[in-house]
Short mmCIF file of C-alpha atoms in Angstrom, two decimals:
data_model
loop_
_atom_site.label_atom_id
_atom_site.label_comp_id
_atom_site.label_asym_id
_atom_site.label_seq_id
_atom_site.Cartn_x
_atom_site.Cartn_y
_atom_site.Cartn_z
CA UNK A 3 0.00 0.00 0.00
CA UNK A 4 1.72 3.18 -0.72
CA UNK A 5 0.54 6.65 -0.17
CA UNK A 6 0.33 8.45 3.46
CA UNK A 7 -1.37 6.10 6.03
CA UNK A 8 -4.16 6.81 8.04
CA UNK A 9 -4.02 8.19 11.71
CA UNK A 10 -6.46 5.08 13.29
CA UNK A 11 -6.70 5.79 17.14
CA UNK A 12 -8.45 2.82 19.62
CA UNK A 13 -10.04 4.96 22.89
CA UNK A 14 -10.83 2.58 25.56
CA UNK A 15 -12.87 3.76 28.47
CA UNK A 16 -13.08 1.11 31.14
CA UNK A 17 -15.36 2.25 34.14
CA UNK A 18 -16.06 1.00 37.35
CA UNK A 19 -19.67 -0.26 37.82
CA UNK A 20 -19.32 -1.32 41.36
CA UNK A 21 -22.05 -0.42 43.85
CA UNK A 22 -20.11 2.25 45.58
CA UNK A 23 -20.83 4.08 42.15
CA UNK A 24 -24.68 3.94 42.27
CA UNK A 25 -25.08 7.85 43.48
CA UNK A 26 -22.79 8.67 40.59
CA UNK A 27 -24.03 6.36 37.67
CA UNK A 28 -26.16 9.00 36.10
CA UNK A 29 -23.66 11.71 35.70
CA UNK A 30 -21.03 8.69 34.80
CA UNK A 31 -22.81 8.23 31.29
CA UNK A 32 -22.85 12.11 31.27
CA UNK A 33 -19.52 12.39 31.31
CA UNK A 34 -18.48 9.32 29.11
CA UNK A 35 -21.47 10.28 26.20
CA UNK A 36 -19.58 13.77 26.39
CA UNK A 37 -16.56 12.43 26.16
CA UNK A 38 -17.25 11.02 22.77
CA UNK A 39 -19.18 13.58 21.59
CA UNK A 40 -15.97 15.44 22.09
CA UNK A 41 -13.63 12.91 20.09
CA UNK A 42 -16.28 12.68 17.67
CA UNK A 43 -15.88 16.44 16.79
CA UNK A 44 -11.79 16.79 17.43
CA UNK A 45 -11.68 13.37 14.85
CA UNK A 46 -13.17 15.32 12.31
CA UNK A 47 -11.40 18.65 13.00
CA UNK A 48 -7.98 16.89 12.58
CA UNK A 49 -9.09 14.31 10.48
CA UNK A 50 -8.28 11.10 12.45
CA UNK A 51 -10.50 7.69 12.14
CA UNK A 52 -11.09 7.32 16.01
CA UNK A 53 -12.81 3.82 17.05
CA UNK A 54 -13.75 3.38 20.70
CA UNK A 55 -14.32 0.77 23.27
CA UNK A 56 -16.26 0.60 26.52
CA UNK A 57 -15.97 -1.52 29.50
CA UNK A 58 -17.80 -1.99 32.90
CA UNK A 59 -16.61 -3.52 35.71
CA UNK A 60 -18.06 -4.85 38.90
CA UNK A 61 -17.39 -8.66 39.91
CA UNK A 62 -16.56 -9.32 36.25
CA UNK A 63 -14.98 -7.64 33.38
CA UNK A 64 -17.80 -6.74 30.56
CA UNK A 65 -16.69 -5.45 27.50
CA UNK A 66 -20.33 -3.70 26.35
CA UNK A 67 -19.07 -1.59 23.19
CA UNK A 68 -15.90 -2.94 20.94
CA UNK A 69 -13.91 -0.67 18.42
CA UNK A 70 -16.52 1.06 17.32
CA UNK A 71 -16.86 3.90 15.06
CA UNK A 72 -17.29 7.31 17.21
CA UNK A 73 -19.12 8.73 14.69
CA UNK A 74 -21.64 6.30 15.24
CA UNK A 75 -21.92 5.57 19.08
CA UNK A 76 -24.64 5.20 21.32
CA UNK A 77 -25.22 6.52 24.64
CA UNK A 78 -23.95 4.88 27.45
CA UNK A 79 -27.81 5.02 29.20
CA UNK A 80 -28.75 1.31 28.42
CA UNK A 81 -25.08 -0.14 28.66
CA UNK A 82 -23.85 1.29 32.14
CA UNK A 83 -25.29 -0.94 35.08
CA UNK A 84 -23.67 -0.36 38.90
CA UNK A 85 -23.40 -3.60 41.20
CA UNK A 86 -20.91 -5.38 42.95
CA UNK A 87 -17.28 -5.38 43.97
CA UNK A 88 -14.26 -3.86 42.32
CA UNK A 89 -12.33 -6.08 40.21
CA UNK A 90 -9.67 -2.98 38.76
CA UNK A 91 -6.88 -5.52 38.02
CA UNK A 92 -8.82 -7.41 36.11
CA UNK A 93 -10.11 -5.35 33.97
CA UNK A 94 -7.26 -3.48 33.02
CA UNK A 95 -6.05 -6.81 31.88
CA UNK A 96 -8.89 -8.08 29.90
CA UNK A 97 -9.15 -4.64 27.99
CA UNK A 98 -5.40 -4.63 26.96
CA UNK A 99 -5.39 -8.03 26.16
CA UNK A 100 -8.53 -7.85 24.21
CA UNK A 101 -7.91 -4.49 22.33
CA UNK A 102 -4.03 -6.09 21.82
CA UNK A 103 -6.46 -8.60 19.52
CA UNK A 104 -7.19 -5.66 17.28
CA UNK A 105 -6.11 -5.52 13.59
CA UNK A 106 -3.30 -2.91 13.08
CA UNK A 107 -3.31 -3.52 9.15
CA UNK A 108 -2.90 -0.24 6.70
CA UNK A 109 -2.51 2.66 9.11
CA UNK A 110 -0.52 4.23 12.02
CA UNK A 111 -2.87 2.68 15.22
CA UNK A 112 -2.40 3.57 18.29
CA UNK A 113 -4.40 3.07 21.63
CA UNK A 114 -5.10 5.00 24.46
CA UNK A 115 -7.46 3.33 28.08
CA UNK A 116 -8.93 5.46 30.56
CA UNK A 117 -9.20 3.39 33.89
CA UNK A 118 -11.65 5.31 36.38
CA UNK A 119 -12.42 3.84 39.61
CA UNK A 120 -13.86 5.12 42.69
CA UNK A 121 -11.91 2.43 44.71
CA UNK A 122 -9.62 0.11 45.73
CA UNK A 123 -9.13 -3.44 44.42
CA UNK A 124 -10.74 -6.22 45.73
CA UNK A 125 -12.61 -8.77 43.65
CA UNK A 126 -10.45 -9.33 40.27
CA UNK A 127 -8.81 -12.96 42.00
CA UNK A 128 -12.43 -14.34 42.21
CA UNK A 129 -13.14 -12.70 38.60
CA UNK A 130 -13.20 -15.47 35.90
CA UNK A 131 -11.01 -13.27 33.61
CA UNK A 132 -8.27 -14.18 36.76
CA UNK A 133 -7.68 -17.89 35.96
CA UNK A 134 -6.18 -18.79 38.84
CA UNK A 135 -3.82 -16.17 40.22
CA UNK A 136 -4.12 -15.36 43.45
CA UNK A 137 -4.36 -11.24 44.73
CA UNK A 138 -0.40 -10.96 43.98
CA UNK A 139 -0.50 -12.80 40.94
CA UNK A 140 -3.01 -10.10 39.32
CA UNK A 141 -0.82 -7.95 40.42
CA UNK A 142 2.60 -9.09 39.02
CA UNK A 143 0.51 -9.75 35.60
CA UNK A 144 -0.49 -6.43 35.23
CA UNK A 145 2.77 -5.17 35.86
CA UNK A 146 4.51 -7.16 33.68
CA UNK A 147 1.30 -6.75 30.98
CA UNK A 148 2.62 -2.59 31.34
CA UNK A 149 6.06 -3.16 30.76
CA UNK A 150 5.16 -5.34 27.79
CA UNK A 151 3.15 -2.70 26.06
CA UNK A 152 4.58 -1.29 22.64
CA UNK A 153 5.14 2.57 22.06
CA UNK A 154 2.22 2.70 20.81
CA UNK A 155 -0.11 2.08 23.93
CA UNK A 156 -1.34 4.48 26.48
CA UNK A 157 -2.69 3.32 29.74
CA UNK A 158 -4.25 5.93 32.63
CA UNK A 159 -6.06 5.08 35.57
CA UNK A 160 -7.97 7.83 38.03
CA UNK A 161 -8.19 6.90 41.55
CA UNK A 162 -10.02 8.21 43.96
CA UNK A 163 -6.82 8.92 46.58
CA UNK A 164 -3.13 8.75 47.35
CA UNK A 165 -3.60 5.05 48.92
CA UNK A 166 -5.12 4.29 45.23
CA UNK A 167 -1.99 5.94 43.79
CA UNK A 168 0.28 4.19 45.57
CA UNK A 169 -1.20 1.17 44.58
CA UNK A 170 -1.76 2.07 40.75
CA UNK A 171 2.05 2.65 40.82
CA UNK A 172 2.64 -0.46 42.28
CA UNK A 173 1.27 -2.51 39.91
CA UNK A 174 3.18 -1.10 36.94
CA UNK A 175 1.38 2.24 35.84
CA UNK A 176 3.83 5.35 34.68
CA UNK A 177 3.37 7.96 37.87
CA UNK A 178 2.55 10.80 35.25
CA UNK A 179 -0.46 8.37 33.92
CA UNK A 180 -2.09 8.06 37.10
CA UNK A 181 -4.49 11.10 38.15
CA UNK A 182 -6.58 11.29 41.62
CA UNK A 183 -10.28 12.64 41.54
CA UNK A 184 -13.01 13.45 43.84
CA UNK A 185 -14.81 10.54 43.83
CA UNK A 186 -17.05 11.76 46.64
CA UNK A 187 -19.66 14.08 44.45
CA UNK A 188 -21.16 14.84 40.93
CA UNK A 189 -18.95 17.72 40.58
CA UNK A 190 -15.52 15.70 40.78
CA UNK A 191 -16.52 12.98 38.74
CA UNK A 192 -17.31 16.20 35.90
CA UNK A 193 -14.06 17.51 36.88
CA UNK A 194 -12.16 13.96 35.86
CA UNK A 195 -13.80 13.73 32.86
CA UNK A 196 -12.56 17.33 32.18
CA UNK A 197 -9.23 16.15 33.03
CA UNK A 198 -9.97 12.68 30.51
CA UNK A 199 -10.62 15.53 28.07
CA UNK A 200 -7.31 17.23 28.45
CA UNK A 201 -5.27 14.22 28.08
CA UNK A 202 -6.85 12.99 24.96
CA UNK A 203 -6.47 16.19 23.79
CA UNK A 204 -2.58 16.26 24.22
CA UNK A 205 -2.53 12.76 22.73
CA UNK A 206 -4.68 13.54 19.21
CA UNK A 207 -2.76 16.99 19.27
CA UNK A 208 0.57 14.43 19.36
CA UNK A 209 -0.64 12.08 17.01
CA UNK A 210 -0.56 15.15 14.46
CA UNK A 211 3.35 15.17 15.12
CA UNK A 212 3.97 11.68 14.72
CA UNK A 213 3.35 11.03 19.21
CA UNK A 214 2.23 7.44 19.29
CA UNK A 215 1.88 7.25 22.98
CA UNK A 216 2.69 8.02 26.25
CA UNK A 217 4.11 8.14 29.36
CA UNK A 218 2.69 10.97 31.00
CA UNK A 219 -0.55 12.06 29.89
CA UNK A 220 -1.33 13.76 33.28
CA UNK A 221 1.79 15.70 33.41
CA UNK A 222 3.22 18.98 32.42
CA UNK A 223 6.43 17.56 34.09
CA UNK A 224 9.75 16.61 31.95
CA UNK A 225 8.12 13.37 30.19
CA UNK A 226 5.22 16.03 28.70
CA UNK A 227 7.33 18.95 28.15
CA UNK A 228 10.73 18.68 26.54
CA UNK A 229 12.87 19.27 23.68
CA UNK A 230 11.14 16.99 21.58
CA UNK A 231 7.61 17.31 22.52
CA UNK A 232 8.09 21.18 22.03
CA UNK A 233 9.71 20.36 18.33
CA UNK A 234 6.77 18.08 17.45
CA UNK A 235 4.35 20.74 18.90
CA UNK A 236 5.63 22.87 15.65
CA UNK A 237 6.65 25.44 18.52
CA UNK A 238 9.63 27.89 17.76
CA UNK A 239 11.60 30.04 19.94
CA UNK A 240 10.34 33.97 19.76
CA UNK A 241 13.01 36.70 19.68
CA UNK A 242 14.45 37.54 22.50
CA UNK A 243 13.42 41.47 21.81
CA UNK A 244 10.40 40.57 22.19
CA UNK A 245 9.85 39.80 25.60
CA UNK A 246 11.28 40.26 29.34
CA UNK A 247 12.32 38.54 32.18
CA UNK A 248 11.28 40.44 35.92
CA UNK A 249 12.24 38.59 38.73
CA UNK A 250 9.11 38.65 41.63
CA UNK A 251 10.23 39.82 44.78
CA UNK A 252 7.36 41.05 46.24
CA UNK A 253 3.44 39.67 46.57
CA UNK A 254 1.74 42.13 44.89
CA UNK A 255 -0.61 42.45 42.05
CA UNK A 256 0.88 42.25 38.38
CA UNK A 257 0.17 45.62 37.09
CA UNK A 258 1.63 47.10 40.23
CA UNK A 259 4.87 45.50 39.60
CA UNK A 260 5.00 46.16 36.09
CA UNK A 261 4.81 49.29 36.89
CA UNK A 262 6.98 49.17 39.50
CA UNK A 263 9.63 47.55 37.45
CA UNK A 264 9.72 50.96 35.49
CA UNK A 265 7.94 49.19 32.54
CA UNK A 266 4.33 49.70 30.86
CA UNK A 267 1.86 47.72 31.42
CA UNK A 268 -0.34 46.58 28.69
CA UNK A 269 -3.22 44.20 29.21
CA UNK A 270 -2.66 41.17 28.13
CA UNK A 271 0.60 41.59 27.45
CA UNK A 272 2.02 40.14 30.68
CA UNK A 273 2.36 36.20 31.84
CA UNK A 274 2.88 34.75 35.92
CA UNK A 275 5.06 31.38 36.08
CA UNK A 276 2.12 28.61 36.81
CA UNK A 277 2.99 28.07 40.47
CA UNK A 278 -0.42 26.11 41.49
CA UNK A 279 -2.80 23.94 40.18
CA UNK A 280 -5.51 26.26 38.69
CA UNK A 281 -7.94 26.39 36.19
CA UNK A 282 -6.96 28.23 32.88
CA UNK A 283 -9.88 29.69 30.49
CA UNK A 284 -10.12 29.16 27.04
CA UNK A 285 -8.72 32.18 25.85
CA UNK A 286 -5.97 32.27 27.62
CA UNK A 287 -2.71 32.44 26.35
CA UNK A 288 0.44 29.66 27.49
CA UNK A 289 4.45 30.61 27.05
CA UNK A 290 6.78 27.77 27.58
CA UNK A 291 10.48 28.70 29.25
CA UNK A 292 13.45 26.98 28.30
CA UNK A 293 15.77 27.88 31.46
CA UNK A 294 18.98 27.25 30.50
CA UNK A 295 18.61 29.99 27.78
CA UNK A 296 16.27 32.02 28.50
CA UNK A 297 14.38 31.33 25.14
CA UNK A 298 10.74 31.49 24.96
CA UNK A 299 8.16 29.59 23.05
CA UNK A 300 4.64 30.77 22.71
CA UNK A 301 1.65 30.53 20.13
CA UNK A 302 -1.54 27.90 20.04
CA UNK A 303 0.30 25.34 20.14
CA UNK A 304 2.18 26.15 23.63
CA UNK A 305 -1.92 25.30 24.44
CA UNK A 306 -1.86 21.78 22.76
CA UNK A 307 1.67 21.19 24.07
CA UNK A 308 -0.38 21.00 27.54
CA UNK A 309 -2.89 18.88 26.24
CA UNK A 310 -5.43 22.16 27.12
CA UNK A 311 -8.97 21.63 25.36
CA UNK A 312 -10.66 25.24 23.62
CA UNK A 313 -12.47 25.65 26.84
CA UNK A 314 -11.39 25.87 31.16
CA UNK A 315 -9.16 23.70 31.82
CA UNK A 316 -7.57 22.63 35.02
CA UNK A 317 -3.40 22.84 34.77
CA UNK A 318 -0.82 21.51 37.99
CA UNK A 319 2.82 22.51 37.76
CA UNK A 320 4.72 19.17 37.77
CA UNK A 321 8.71 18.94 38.31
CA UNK A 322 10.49 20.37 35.21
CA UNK A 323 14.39 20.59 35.43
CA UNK A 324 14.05 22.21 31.73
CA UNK A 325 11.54 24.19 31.49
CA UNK A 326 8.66 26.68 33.14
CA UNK A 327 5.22 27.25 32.43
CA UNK A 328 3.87 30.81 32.05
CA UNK A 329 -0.14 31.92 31.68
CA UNK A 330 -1.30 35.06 30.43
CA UNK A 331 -3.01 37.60 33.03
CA UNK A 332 -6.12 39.52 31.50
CA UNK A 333 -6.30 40.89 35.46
CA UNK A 334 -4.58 43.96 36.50
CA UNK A 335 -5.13 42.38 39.82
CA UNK A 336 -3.55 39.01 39.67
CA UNK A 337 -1.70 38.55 42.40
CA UNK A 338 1.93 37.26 41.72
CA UNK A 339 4.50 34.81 43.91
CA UNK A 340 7.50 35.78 45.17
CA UNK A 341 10.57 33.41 43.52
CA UNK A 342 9.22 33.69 40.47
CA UNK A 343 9.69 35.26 37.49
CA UNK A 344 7.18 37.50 35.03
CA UNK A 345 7.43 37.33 31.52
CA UNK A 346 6.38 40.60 29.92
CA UNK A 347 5.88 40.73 25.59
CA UNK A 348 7.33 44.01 24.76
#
């Protein structure tokens, strides 16, 4: 077959159905229909066959949609059923051994699984899908099942705490692929699928540059922001007339030390180093920082870089020997951190 092949992405989303999620079940198909509604309309935009897979879990492992077409899903409503334990390990293994079944014939395929549980493990040695490993033995075979995986597989999991962390990590999954969420009300489960949406966001934007998968889809640490991901991104450094470096010394609001700094201030025209986790609007503009030189990288696709969707988004600052984050201020009031720097667009 010659000619360019076609971008083919498998989207798993494998979802807890235990009781615990009853009070939640509703707004679960919320999120998940919405969730591909959105790759629905990002696959055309960027013109990207996207096929997508559903799984519930309880007791037992079902697999209730299989590589479908998004274009032509239905809603989650009659498919999503709560009851029972929490078999997590076993799940994550059926659905990567399953979708590993899939054809990869005639295109570039790659495959990204969402994981979301609202608890901890504790039913997948009694699952059928188990054979007959004991607790451990799930364990060790899921590891092993992650270190296996080709670079073209992505595998997250959201848990609902640090315990569930801990754990996640322990059985194999990359630390920057594992994201906690308020598994307590309606508004942190919308909140996790906001933060899905962000990740597959950063993956389709990466698939454009030739990003088959990853190890850090929850990150804006060193894995997600680099030398190479910034090269893919089609990002190039501005001129270094252009823009300014102030040091922050002092808490006080942005305009105030612009001005203070003996420089004009402009609206818009000034960025704080993201310090916090926070959420960032849609319009909002995102600078990158290499710190060795100084050099500065800015434009939309400092926004995909991040993996941030063309609405709010929430953003964490993650451990970056290399480089620094920096979010425009449309507030004359914003208050700034001292240790920090301000970058300023002249």
């Amino acid at each position: 077959m010659s000619g360019n092949q076609n971008y083919i992405n498998h989207v798993a989303l494998v979802l807890d159905a235990s009781s615990s999620m009853a009070g939640l079940s509703h707004k679960v198909v919320e999120v998940a229909d919405r969730q591909i509604a959105y790759l629905a309309r990002r696959s055309r935009e960027l013109d990207q066959e996207t096929r997508v897979t559903v799984y519930a879990f309880a007791d037992q492992v079902e697999c209730v949609i299989y590589d479908k077409d998004v274009l032509r899903m239905p809603s989650l409503k009659r498919l999503y059923r709560v009851g029972g334990m929490t078999a997590l390990l076993a799940a994550a293994l059926k659905s990567q051994h399953e979708l590993a079944e899939t054809a990869q014939l005639y295109g570039d395929h790659s495959f990204l699984t969402f994981i979301l549980t609202d608890g901890q493990e504790n039913a997948s040695h009694r699952c059928r899908d188990a054979g007959d490993r004991g607790p451990e033995g799930m364990t060790e075979a899921v590891a092993s099942m992650i270190r296996a995986q080709r670079d073209n597989w992505t595998l997250a999991v959201l848990v609902p705490d640090r315990r569930g962390r801990q754990e996640a990590v322990r059985c194999g999954f990359p630390e920057d692929n594992v994201a906690v969420w308020d598994a307590t009300s309606t508004r942190g489960l919308e909140e996790a699928g906001q933060v899905i949406q962000e990740a597959t966001e950063k993956f389709m934007i990466g698939r454009t540059k030739g990003i088959r998968g990853s190890r850090a889809v929850f990150s804006t640490g060193a894995d997600a922001v680099n030398k190479e991901t910034i090269e893919a991104a089609g990002l190039t450094p501005m001129e270094q007339e252009a823009y300014e470096l102030i040091p922050v010394t002092d808490a006080v609001a942005i305009r105030d030390w612009v001005v203070a700094s003996g420089r004009a201030y402009r609206s818009g025209g000034a960025f704080y180093q993201l310090s916090k986790a926070e959420k960032i609007q849609a319009r909002k503009r995102i600078a990158v920082l290499e710190k060795g030189t100084d050099r500065v990288y800015e434009g939309p696709e400092a926004r995909a870089l991040l993996g941030l969707p063309d609405a709010e988004a929430r953003v964490k600052p993650d451990h970056n020997d290399d480089f620094t984050i920096f979010v425009q201020s449309t507030s004359v009031n914003r208050k700034l951190v001292t240790n920090t720097r301000l970058l300023l667009m002249l």
